[in-house]
Tab-separated table of C-alpha atoms and ligand atoms in Angstrom:
chain	number	residue	atom	x	y	z
Z	26	MET	CA	-137.442	160.292	-8.254
Z	27	ARG	CA	-134.947	157.833	-9.280
Z	28	THR	CA	-131.610	156.939	-8.665
Z	29	GLN	CA	-129.349	153.982	-9.325
Z	30	VAL	CA	-128.458	152.643	-5.798
Z	31	GLY	CA	-131.242	153.447	-2.860
Z	32	ILE	CA	-129.395	152.779	0.235
Z	33	ILE	CA	-131.196	152.384	3.399
Z	34	GLY	CA	-129.194	153.389	6.328
Z	35	ALA	CA	-126.522	156.199	6.930
Z	36	GLY	CA	-123.883	154.088	9.514
Z	37	PRO	CA	-120.416	153.544	7.761
Z	38	ALA	CA	-121.823	151.024	5.081
Z	39	GLY	CA	-124.364	153.139	3.688
Z	40	LEU	CA	-122.133	156.382	3.959
Z	41	LEU	CA	-118.992	154.845	2.519
Z	42	LEU	CA	-121.206	152.951	-0.112
Z	43	SER	CA	-122.348	155.946	-1.149
Z	44	HIS	CA	-119.255	157.785	-0.927
Z	45	LEU	CA	-117.391	155.068	-3.310
Z	46	LEU	CA	-120.556	154.968	-6.033
Z	47	HIS	CA	-119.886	158.841	-6.234
Z	48	LEU	CA	-116.401	158.432	-7.098
Z	49	ARG	CA	-117.145	155.951	-9.688
Z	50	GLY	CA	-119.744	158.245	-11.388
Z	51	ILE	CA	-123.077	156.253	-9.879
Z	52	SER	CA	-125.483	158.093	-8.284
Z	53	SER	CA	-127.079	156.907	-4.944
Z	54	VAL	CA	-129.840	158.402	-2.374
Z	55	VAL	CA	-129.259	157.506	1.255
Z	56	LEU	CA	-132.328	157.466	3.823
Z	57	GLU	CA	-131.498	157.787	7.160
Z	58	ARG	CA	-134.063	157.175	10.153
Z	59	ARG	CA	-132.019	159.047	12.542
Z	60	SER	CA	-130.683	162.692	12.646
Z	61	ARG	CA	-127.747	163.493	11.643
Z	62	ALA	CA	-126.588	164.597	15.195
Z	63	TYR	CA	-127.621	161.443	16.199
Z	64	VAL	CA	-125.562	159.294	13.995
Z	65	GLU	CA	-122.442	161.230	14.630
Z	66	ARG	CA	-122.748	161.089	18.351
Z	67	ARG	CA	-123.644	157.399	18.577
Z	68	VAL	CA	-120.618	155.521	20.392
Z	69	ARG	CA	-119.393	152.325	18.983
Z	70	ALA	CA	-116.439	150.539	17.501
Z	71	GLY	CA	-113.055	151.959	17.515
Z	72	VAL	CA	-110.634	149.349	15.987
Z	73	LEU	CA	-109.620	149.627	12.101
Z	74	GLU	CA	-108.339	146.945	10.337
Z	75	GLN	CA	-105.147	147.947	7.909
Z	76	GLY	CA	-107.651	147.375	5.080
Z	77	THR	CA	-110.374	149.730	6.410
Z	78	VAL	CA	-107.763	152.699	6.813
Z	79	ASP	CA	-106.382	151.721	3.465
Z	80	THR	CA	-110.023	151.831	1.981
Z	81	LEU	CA	-110.692	155.411	3.612
Z	82	VAL	CA	-107.572	156.798	2.961
Z	83	GLU	CA	-108.015	155.963	-1.021
Z	84	ALA	CA	-111.156	157.244	-1.201
Z	85	GLY	CA	-110.046	160.471	0.004
Z	86	VAL	CA	-111.811	160.391	3.512
Z	87	GLY	CA	-108.740	159.539	5.429
Z	88	ALA	CA	-107.273	162.896	6.156
Z	89	ARG	CA	-108.035	163.129	9.774
Z	90	LEU	CA	-108.150	159.746	10.412
Z	91	LEU	CA	-104.298	159.826	9.556
Z	92	ARG	CA	-103.694	162.540	11.607
Z	93	GLU	CA	-105.779	161.849	14.840
Z	94	GLY	CA	-105.655	157.735	14.638
Z	95	LEU	CA	-103.873	156.314	16.907
Z	96	PRO	CA	-101.359	153.305	15.144
Z	97	HIS	CA	-101.113	150.467	16.999
Z	98	GLN	CA	-98.617	147.838	16.683
Z	99	GLY	CA	-99.543	145.223	19.251
Z	100	ILE	CA	-102.780	144.136	22.161
Z	101	GLU	CA	-101.701	142.971	25.794
Z	102	LEU	CA	-103.580	139.925	27.020
Z	103	ARG	CA	-103.902	139.662	30.661
Z	104	TYR	CA	-104.870	136.764	32.650
Z	105	ASP	CA	-103.777	134.740	35.944
Z	106	GLY	CA	-101.435	138.231	37.289
Z	107	GLN	CA	-99.351	137.779	34.052
Z	108	SER	CA	-98.868	140.255	30.986
Z	109	HIS	CA	-98.209	138.941	27.541
Z	110	ARG	CA	-97.891	141.254	24.539
Z	111	ILE	CA	-99.065	139.990	20.972
Z	112	ALA	CA	-96.575	141.719	18.661
Z	113	PHE	CA	-98.289	142.822	15.507
Z	114	GLU	CA	-94.499	144.123	14.120
Z	115	LYS	CA	-93.063	140.815	14.722
Z	116	LEU	CA	-95.887	138.468	13.873
Z	117	VAL	CA	-97.357	140.187	11.017
Z	118	PRO	CA	-94.713	142.986	9.836
Z	119	GLY	CA	-95.852	145.789	7.826
Z	120	ARG	CA	-99.561	145.183	9.142
Z	121	SER	CA	-101.181	147.186	12.518
Z	122	ILE	CA	-104.900	148.445	13.454
Z	123	THR	CA	-105.392	152.005	14.095
Z	124	VAL	CA	-107.844	153.427	17.263
Z	125	TYR	CA	-110.348	155.890	15.563
Z	126	GLY	CA	-113.785	155.985	16.631
Z	127	GLN	CA	-116.243	154.804	14.441
Z	128	GLN	CA	-118.609	157.862	14.880
Z	129	GLU	CA	-115.468	160.044	13.435
Z	130	VAL	CA	-115.293	158.102	10.310
Z	131	VAL	CA	-119.125	158.670	10.117
Z	132	LYS	CA	-118.378	162.135	10.591
Z	133	ASP	CA	-115.751	162.154	7.723
Z	134	LEU	CA	-118.122	160.324	5.323
Z	135	ILE	CA	-121.075	162.595	5.892
Z	136	ALA	CA	-118.924	165.716	5.518
Z	137	ALA	CA	-117.351	164.083	2.069
Z	138	ARG	CA	-120.716	163.468	0.898
Z	139	LEU	CA	-122.236	166.709	1.532
Z	140	GLU	CA	-119.419	168.568	0.376
Z	141	ALA	CA	-119.663	166.712	-3.130
Z	142	GLY	CA	-123.469	167.558	-3.190
Z	143	GLY	CA	-124.852	163.994	-2.116
Z	144	ASP	CA	-128.327	163.311	-1.268
Z	145	VAL	CA	-128.167	162.271	2.547
Z	146	ARG	CA	-131.449	162.582	4.188
Z	147	PHE	CA	-132.287	162.243	7.624
Z	148	GLU	CA	-134.964	161.541	9.884
Z	149	ILE	CA	-136.798	159.707	7.345
Z	150	GLU	CA	-138.596	157.240	9.411
Z	151	ASP	CA	-140.789	155.208	7.387
Z	152	VAL	CA	-138.455	153.881	4.701
Z	153	ALA	CA	-139.731	150.469	2.795
Z	154	ALA	CA	-138.763	148.382	0.056
Z	155	HIS	CA	-141.028	147.198	-2.893
Z	156	SER	CA	-140.640	144.942	-5.833
Z	157	LEU	CA	-137.360	143.429	-5.007
Z	158	GLU	CA	-137.008	140.918	-7.648
Z	159	ALA	CA	-137.475	143.608	-10.560
Z	160	GLU	CA	-137.729	147.062	-10.867
Z	161	PRO	CA	-137.309	147.857	-7.000
Z	162	TYR	CA	-138.181	151.480	-5.445
Z	163	LEU	CA	-138.604	152.789	-1.868
Z	164	THR	CA	-141.060	154.601	-0.438
Z	165	PHE	CA	-141.156	156.902	2.407
Z	166	GLY	CA	-143.462	159.870	3.634
Z	167	GLY	CA	-145.468	159.912	0.646
Z	168	GLU	CA	-142.549	159.971	-1.687
Z	169	ARG	CA	-141.157	156.762	-4.178
Z	170	LEU	CA	-137.809	156.401	-5.091
Z	171	ASP	CA	-137.341	154.224	-8.023
Z	172	CYS	CA	-133.575	152.396	-8.182
Z	173	ASP	CA	-131.920	149.576	-10.243
Z	174	VAL	CA	-130.857	148.581	-7.257
Z	175	ILE	CA	-131.115	148.759	-3.339
Z	176	ALA	CA	-128.424	148.351	-0.409
Z	177	GLY	CA	-129.668	147.261	2.382
Z	178	CYS	CA	-127.298	149.095	4.900
Z	179	ASP	CA	-129.536	149.585	7.545
Z	180	GLY	CA	-127.767	147.541	10.898
Z	181	PHE	CA	-129.304	144.690	12.753
Z	182	HIS	CA	-133.200	146.035	13.378
Z	183	GLY	CA	-133.319	147.885	10.261
Z	184	VAL	CA	-135.993	147.001	7.334
Z	185	SER	CA	-134.066	145.675	4.226
Z	186	ARG	CA	-133.562	142.022	5.941
Z	187	PRO	CA	-137.254	141.758	6.783
Z	188	SER	CA	-138.222	142.908	3.560
Z	189	ILE	CA	-137.140	139.235	2.332
Z	190	PRO	CA	-139.973	136.961	1.674
Z	191	PRO	CA	-140.006	134.382	4.554
Z	192	GLY	CA	-138.153	131.231	3.788
Z	193	VAL	CA	-135.749	132.414	1.551
Z	194	LEU	CA	-132.832	133.493	4.358
Z	195	GLN	CA	-131.203	131.161	6.151
Z	196	VAL	CA	-130.255	132.424	9.923
Z	197	PHE	CA	-127.351	131.052	11.841
Z	198	GLU	CA	-126.858	132.880	15.345
Z	199	ARG	CA	-125.789	132.745	19.049
Z	200	ASP	CA	-126.165	134.547	22.406
Z	201	TYR	CA	-123.866	134.589	25.133
Z	202	PRO	CA	-124.843	134.381	28.592
Z	203	PHE	CA	-123.482	138.123	28.918
Z	204	ALA	CA	-123.259	141.621	27.670
Z	205	TRP	CA	-120.258	144.307	27.941
Z	206	LEU	CA	-121.347	147.815	29.561
Z	207	GLY	CA	-118.853	150.438	27.548
Z	208	VAL	CA	-118.092	153.602	29.121
Z	209	LEU	CA	-115.750	156.780	27.838
Z	210	ALA	CA	-113.974	158.636	30.121
Z	211	ARG	CA	-112.126	162.055	30.039
Z	212	VAL	CA	-108.616	160.508	31.483
Z	213	ALA	CA	-105.066	159.421	29.697
Z	214	PRO	CA	-105.280	155.987	28.643
Z	215	SER	CA	-102.996	154.185	31.307
Z	216	SER	CA	-101.574	151.784	28.839
Z	217	GLU	CA	-100.099	152.432	25.027
Z	218	GLU	CA	-102.077	149.544	23.800
Z	219	LEU	CA	-105.164	147.687	24.291
Z	220	ILE	CA	-105.565	145.340	27.291
Z	221	TYR	CA	-107.709	142.167	27.080
Z	222	ALA	CA	-108.141	140.784	30.234
Z	223	ARG	CA	-109.409	137.354	31.804
Z	224	THR	CA	-110.097	137.511	35.212
Z	225	GLU	CA	-112.143	135.157	37.365
Z	226	ARG	CA	-114.684	138.403	38.184
Z	227	GLY	CA	-114.926	138.569	34.162
Z	228	PHE	CA	-113.928	140.193	31.062
Z	229	ALA	CA	-112.531	143.882	30.974
Z	230	LEU	CA	-111.038	145.591	28.130
Z	231	HIS	CA	-108.961	148.945	28.354
Z	232	SER	CA	-109.297	150.983	24.969
Z	233	MET	CA	-108.829	154.272	24.227
Z	234	ARG	CA	-109.965	157.170	21.700
Z	235	SER	CA	-107.533	159.912	21.845
Z	236	PRO	CA	-104.685	160.585	24.240
Z	237	THR	CA	-107.185	162.582	26.666
Z	238	VAL	CA	-110.419	159.990	26.060
Z	239	SER	CA	-110.129	156.240	27.478
Z	240	ARG	CA	-112.835	153.710	26.678
Z	241	PHE	CA	-113.343	150.680	28.804
Z	242	TYR	CA	-115.677	147.571	28.621
Z	243	LEU	CA	-116.766	145.173	31.589
Z	244	GLN	CA	-118.689	141.845	31.141
Z	245	VAL	CA	-121.802	142.101	32.892
Z	246	PRO	CA	-124.778	139.692	33.202
Z	247	PRO	CA	-127.117	140.216	29.770
Z	248	ASP	CA	-129.776	141.809	31.799
Z	249	ALA	CA	-127.636	144.550	33.298
Z	250	SER	CA	-128.831	148.156	32.846
Z	251	ALA	CA	-126.586	151.265	32.748
Z	252	ASP	CA	-128.329	152.481	35.817
Z	253	GLU	CA	-127.105	149.900	37.964
Z	254	TRP	CA	-123.621	150.938	37.057
Z	255	PRO	CA	-122.811	154.363	38.867
Z	256	ASP	CA	-119.219	155.642	38.230
Z	257	GLU	CA	-117.456	154.616	41.442
Z	258	ARG	CA	-118.839	150.823	40.864
Z	259	ILE	CA	-117.393	151.266	37.508
Z	260	TRP	CA	-114.020	152.278	38.167
Z	261	ALA	CA	-113.896	149.929	41.465
Z	262	GLU	CA	-114.624	146.904	38.666
Z	263	LEU	CA	-112.149	148.016	36.179
Z	264	LYS	CA	-109.165	148.039	38.894
Z	265	ALA	CA	-110.584	144.900	40.102
Z	266	ARG	CA	-110.222	143.077	36.626
Z	267	LEU	CA	-107.330	145.277	35.392
Z	268	GLU	CA	-104.944	146.208	38.221
Z	269	THR	CA	-103.418	142.359	38.504
Z	270	VAL	CA	-100.103	142.822	37.429
Z	271	PRO	CA	-97.533	144.339	39.377
Z	272	GLY	CA	-96.835	148.069	38.502
Z	273	PHE	CA	-99.893	148.706	37.031
Z	274	THR	CA	-102.486	151.770	37.939
Z	275	LEU	CA	-105.599	152.338	36.310
Z	276	GLU	CA	-105.856	156.395	36.198
Z	277	THR	CA	-109.700	157.332	36.806
Z	278	GLY	CA	-111.520	160.634	35.568
Z	279	GLU	CA	-115.153	161.593	34.507
Z	280	ILE	CA	-117.220	159.429	32.881
Z	281	PHE	CA	-119.534	160.451	30.095
Z	282	GLU	CA	-121.107	158.057	27.912
Z	283	LYS	CA	-122.196	154.896	29.371
Z	284	GLY	CA	-124.497	151.777	27.327
Z	285	VAL	CA	-125.014	148.485	27.668
Z	286	THR	CA	-124.178	146.190	24.498
Z	287	PRO	CA	-125.616	142.155	23.999
Z	288	MET	CA	-123.153	139.866	22.988
Z	289	ARG	CA	-124.492	138.246	19.767
Z	290	ALA	CA	-123.844	136.365	16.698
Z	291	PHE	CA	-126.040	136.458	13.802
Z	292	VAL	CA	-125.412	135.486	9.805
Z	293	ALA	CA	-128.204	135.555	7.388
Z	294	GLU	CA	-127.695	133.725	4.294
Z	295	PRO	CA	-127.374	134.538	1.320
Z	296	MET	CA	-127.023	138.369	1.847
Z	297	GLN	CA	-128.966	139.132	-1.455
Z	298	TYR	CA	-132.120	138.775	-2.610
Z	299	GLY	CA	-133.334	140.084	-6.276
Z	300	ARG	CA	-132.051	143.497	-6.677
Z	301	LEU	CA	-131.482	144.057	-2.728
Z	302	TYR	CA	-128.182	143.348	-1.487
Z	303	LEU	CA	-127.189	143.975	2.878
Z	304	ALA	CA	-124.324	144.892	3.997
Z	305	GLY	CA	-123.079	145.415	7.063
Z	306	ASP	CA	-124.894	144.733	10.213
Z	307	ALA	CA	-128.063	144.100	8.511
Z	308	ALA	CA	-126.506	140.878	7.017
Z	309	HIS	CA	-124.490	139.990	10.003
Z	310	ILE	CA	-123.062	140.436	13.304
Z	311	VAL	CA	-120.478	139.395	15.658
Z	312	PRO	CA	-119.807	139.747	19.151
Z	313	PRO	CA	-117.362	143.059	19.975
Z	314	THR	CA	-114.280	141.023	21.329
Z	315	GLY	CA	-112.738	140.676	17.892
Z	316	ALA	CA	-113.177	144.215	17.140
Z	317	LYS	CA	-114.606	143.235	13.821
Z	318	GLY	CA	-118.077	144.504	12.916
Z	319	LEU	CA	-117.024	147.730	11.444
Z	320	ASN	CA	-114.327	145.933	9.482
Z	321	LEU	CA	-116.642	143.584	7.782
Z	322	ALA	CA	-119.242	146.313	6.933
Z	323	VAL	CA	-116.451	148.144	4.956
Z	324	ALA	CA	-115.107	145.001	3.475
Z	325	ASP	CA	-118.887	144.154	2.101
Z	326	VAL	CA	-119.132	147.474	0.625
Z	327	ARG	CA	-115.800	147.042	-0.944
Z	328	VAL	CA	-117.118	143.823	-2.890
Z	329	LEU	CA	-120.535	145.593	-3.314
Z	330	THR	CA	-118.756	148.710	-5.166
Z	331	GLU	CA	-116.852	146.792	-7.554
Z	332	ALA	CA	-119.897	144.256	-8.331
Z	333	LEU	CA	-122.030	147.435	-8.842
Z	334	ASP	CA	-119.599	149.330	-11.212
Z	335	ARG	CA	-119.091	146.163	-13.443
Z	336	PHE	CA	-122.918	146.045	-13.700
Z	337	PHE	CA	-123.389	149.849	-14.480
Z	338	SER	CA	-120.482	150.448	-16.684
Z	339	THR	CA	-121.058	147.015	-18.729
Z	340	GLY	CA	-124.344	145.440	-17.723
Z	341	ALA	CA	-122.529	142.541	-16.451
Z	342	ALA	CA	-124.748	140.927	-13.644
Z	343	ASP	CA	-121.847	138.108	-12.769
Z	344	LEU	CA	-119.827	140.010	-9.611
Z	345	LEU	CA	-123.385	141.264	-8.173
Z	346	ASP	CA	-124.626	137.336	-8.303
Z	347	SER	CA	-121.339	136.215	-6.330
Z	348	TYR	CA	-122.023	139.205	-3.959
Z	349	SER	CA	-123.029	136.815	-1.080
Z	350	GLU	CA	-120.608	134.272	-1.576
Z	351	SER	CA	-117.935	136.445	-2.067
Z	352	CYS	CA	-118.489	138.188	1.506
Z	353	LEU	CA	-119.399	135.377	3.340
Z	354	LYS	CA	-115.909	133.507	3.100
Z	355	ARG	CA	-114.505	136.858	5.651
Z	356	VAL	CA	-117.756	137.070	7.548
Z	357	TRP	CA	-117.330	133.349	8.402
Z	358	ARG	CA	-113.856	133.669	9.260
Z	359	ALA	CA	-114.300	136.836	11.391
Z	360	GLN	CA	-117.612	134.922	12.980
Z	361	HIS	CA	-115.039	132.337	14.071
Z	362	PHE	CA	-112.500	134.928	15.278
Z	363	SER	CA	-114.787	136.479	17.193
Z	364	TRP	CA	-116.245	133.641	18.807
Z	365	TRP	CA	-112.688	132.158	19.560
Z	366	MET	CA	-111.565	135.211	21.365
Z	367	THR	CA	-115.307	135.702	23.295
Z	368	THR	CA	-114.608	132.026	24.608
Z	369	LEU	CA	-111.617	132.495	25.356
Z	370	LEU	CA	-111.791	135.730	27.465
Z	371	HIS	CA	-115.135	135.662	29.265
Z	372	THR	CA	-116.230	134.081	32.520
Z	373	PHE	CA	-118.938	131.502	31.475
Z	374	ASP	CA	-120.702	129.266	34.549
Z	375	SER	CA	-118.588	129.781	37.479
Z	376	ASP	CA	-119.251	125.889	38.163
Z	377	ASP	CA	-117.495	125.403	35.294
Z	378	ALA	CA	-114.220	124.396	36.417
Z	379	TYR	CA	-112.893	122.214	33.449
Z	380	GLY	CA	-114.064	125.384	30.945
Z	381	ARG	CA	-111.593	127.390	33.274
Z	382	ARG	CA	-108.640	125.547	32.896
Z	383	LEU	CA	-109.264	124.849	28.758
Z	384	GLN	CA	-109.267	128.635	28.858
Z	385	LEU	CA	-105.977	129.232	30.265
Z	386	SER	CA	-103.870	126.616	28.641
Z	387	TYR	CA	-105.385	128.145	25.726
Z	388	LEU	CA	-103.975	131.813	26.705
Z	389	ASP	CA	-100.778	130.042	27.693
Z	390	TYR	CA	-100.615	128.573	24.278
Z	391	VAL	CA	-101.492	131.618	22.378
Z	392	THR	CA	-98.909	133.687	24.213
Z	393	SER	CA	-95.693	130.716	24.459
Z	394	SER	CA	-96.697	129.763	20.578
Z	395	GLU	CA	-95.489	131.773	18.048
Z	396	ALA	CA	-97.443	129.970	15.563
Z	397	ALA	CA	-100.407	130.370	18.206
Z	398	ALA	CA	-99.644	133.817	18.476
Z	399	THR	CA	-99.616	134.602	14.743
Z	400	THR	CA	-102.837	133.224	14.700
Z	401	LEU	CA	-104.252	135.639	16.901
Z	402	ALA	CA	-102.191	138.215	15.216
Z	403	GLU	CA	-103.458	138.167	11.703
Z	404	ASN	CA	-107.005	137.557	12.266
Z	405	TYR	CA	-106.743	140.504	14.589
Z	406	VAL	CA	-105.416	142.992	12.010
Z	407	GLY	CA	-107.456	141.494	9.262
Z	408	LEU	CA	-106.827	139.036	6.920
Z	409	GLN	CA	-106.483	140.068	3.121
C	12	RFL	P1	-124.773	150.601	11.823
C	12	RFL	O1	-123.935	151.545	12.043
C	12	RFL	O2	-126.152	150.182	12.584
C	12	RFL	O3	-125.994	151.559	10.815
C	12	RFL	C1	-127.127	151.300	10.603
C	12	RFL	C2	-127.832	152.776	9.888
C	12	RFL	O4	-129.079	152.552	9.416
C	12	RFL	C3	-130.140	153.190	10.100
C	12	RFL	N1	-131.461	152.490	10.021
C	12	RFL	C4	-132.504	152.727	9.560
C	12	RFL	N2	-132.422	153.869	8.400
C	12	RFL	C5	-133.650	154.241	7.635
C	12	RFL	N3	-134.511	153.552	7.880
C	12	RFL	C6	-134.611	152.422	8.941
C	12	RFL	N4	-135.723	151.604	9.116
C	12	RFL	C7	-133.548	152.104	9.532
C	12	RFL	N5	-133.327	151.371	10.925
C	12	RFL	C8	-132.106	151.403	10.844
C	12	RFL	C9	-129.659	153.233	11.677
C	12	RFL	O5	-130.183	154.566	12.517
C	12	RFL	C10	-127.929	153.415	11.245
C	12	RFL	O6	-127.577	154.778	11.381
C	12	RFL	O7	-124.630	149.437	10.568
C	12	RFL	P2	-123.601	149.094	9.149
C	12	RFL	O8	-123.329	150.371	8.574
C	12	RFL	O9	-123.619	148.226	9.222
C	12	RFL	O10	-121.971	149.458	10.606
C	12	RFL	C11	-122.119	148.475	11.218
C	12	RFL	C12	-120.896	148.897	12.752
C	12	RFL	O11	-121.746	149.877	13.262
C	12	RFL	C13	-120.736	147.762	13.868
C	12	RFL	O12	-120.666	146.518	13.159
C	12	RFL	C14	-119.907	148.067	14.217
C	12	RFL	O13	-119.893	149.182	15.298
C	12	RFL	C15	-119.864	146.653	15.644
C	12	RFL	N6	-118.304	147.075	16.507
C	12	RFL	C16	-117.099	146.835	16.203
C	12	RFL	N7	-116.649	146.706	15.046
C	12	RFL	C17	-115.302	146.787	14.921
C	12	RFL	O14	-115.238	146.652	13.715
C	12	RFL	N8	-114.568	147.216	15.777
C	12	RFL	C18	-114.612	147.431	17.140
C	12	RFL	O15	-114.019	147.810	17.731
C	12	RFL	C19	-115.914	147.590	17.373
C	12	RFL	N9	-116.519	147.346	18.762
C	12	RFL	C20	-119.103	147.475	17.945
C	12	RFL	C21	-118.062	147.568	19.175
C	12	RFL	C22	-120.077	147.692	18.238
C	12	RFL	C23	-120.561	147.628	19.435
C	12	RFL	N10	-122.224	148.186	19.538
C	12	RFL	C24	-122.640	149.229	20.426
C	12	RFL	C25	-122.943	147.129	19.263
C	12	RFL	C26	-118.281	147.669	20.206
C	12	RFL	C27	-119.634	148.284	20.654
C	12	RFL	C28	-120.091	148.275	21.827
C	13	PHB	C1	-113.301	150.051	21.376
C	13	PHB	O1	-112.524	150.699	21.246
C	13	PHB	O2	-114.343	150.582	21.326
C	13	PHB	C2	-112.829	148.614	21.165
C	13	PHB	C3	-111.796	148.254	21.232
C	13	PHB	C4	-111.387	146.569	20.559
C	13	PHB	C5	-112.475	145.834	21.095
C	13	PHB	C6	-113.753	146.059	21.054
C	13	PHB	C7	-114.350	147.626	21.086
C	13	PHB	O3	-112.487	144.591	20.643
């Protein structure tokens, strides 16, 4: 078997890459370890930057997103018994975000790939990448797939990054001393916009998926398990962290999804080796506070598509050679923003009274200075 681009992983990065390449007449095969049902059900991100929405719409996979996605013109910061709105329409006119579940993006992309006769294979468990320096190929289940290029879109725990020889990559990482418990509940959102809440009990986030489904996150200890969090405990803690301003009541409902996500940051440089190019979580992850992970994956794929198009249409490898450098500028901006949002809003060491004063001082600054609020807004909606 032979294809131009062998893609490992059918998450947002791998599927979007395959779709964008198809639109430019470049062939690809996507190999995914999990089943189609599993990847379509996997609950993750929810916030799409303007640039991500534009990419999906321009690629012809945005019809349902435009119909069902919830456009937002601001977010709320809640702390110290006060509520403050960061107003995108005023601070970054014409730019906003859309709340639309990552698994809905994945469903739309899979449907588009299959409808166009794309080769997406699920439940392929033993993919390995070989001969990365020249004439690369993938093996799986006794088969061999020769490719011009391999795209490692297999997430943080995938096989593509570890297939790069030792010593090539420089790794930068940070683990946070807490995790997020995320839940989905069948209840109308209690707020029109997302609420990022800082309290002495820890951080809480009120997000949503639709007019009838709400999404919540709670800062929990790093070793927490969802089993320790029966529904009543979750609602009590969400109320304690969110019902902190006059007149706000949190509506409750049936919780139908629960999971704990570690909070970690990671970047591997460069994002390429020989004919292997890493995109999305395979190369970098951010803590979810800034809602950047999926958006970074989409941005990588945009850069890679341009580079591959040029390579296959003219033979010029210049854009491929500078792929990592082009992506890393945005990656590091998002790393900084995610670190900053995380540091601002979470409870760290309970003995660190000095650190708490710094957080509150910065929150006061962000909510009272237009310059500071604009910094938050332009990073949140995504820098161009
Ligand atoms: P994915 O989505 O992890 O997809 C990788 C795919 O590769 C498959 N795979 C393999 N396939 C074949 N062989 C192997 N050996 C393989 N190993 C793995 C996997 O099964 C999977 O299908 O990576 P991708 O495509 O790079 O996409 C990245 C995003 O998923 C991720 O950055 C975001 O979900 C992060 N994130 C958020 N990002 C945002 O932009 N906005 C948000 O609001 C946001 N919230 C979040 C988040 C991530 C979260 N979790 C659970 C990590 C909230 C949470 C709670
Ligand atoms: C989500 O809705 O899943 C979500 C929203 C904002 C974040 C992270 C996750 O910062």
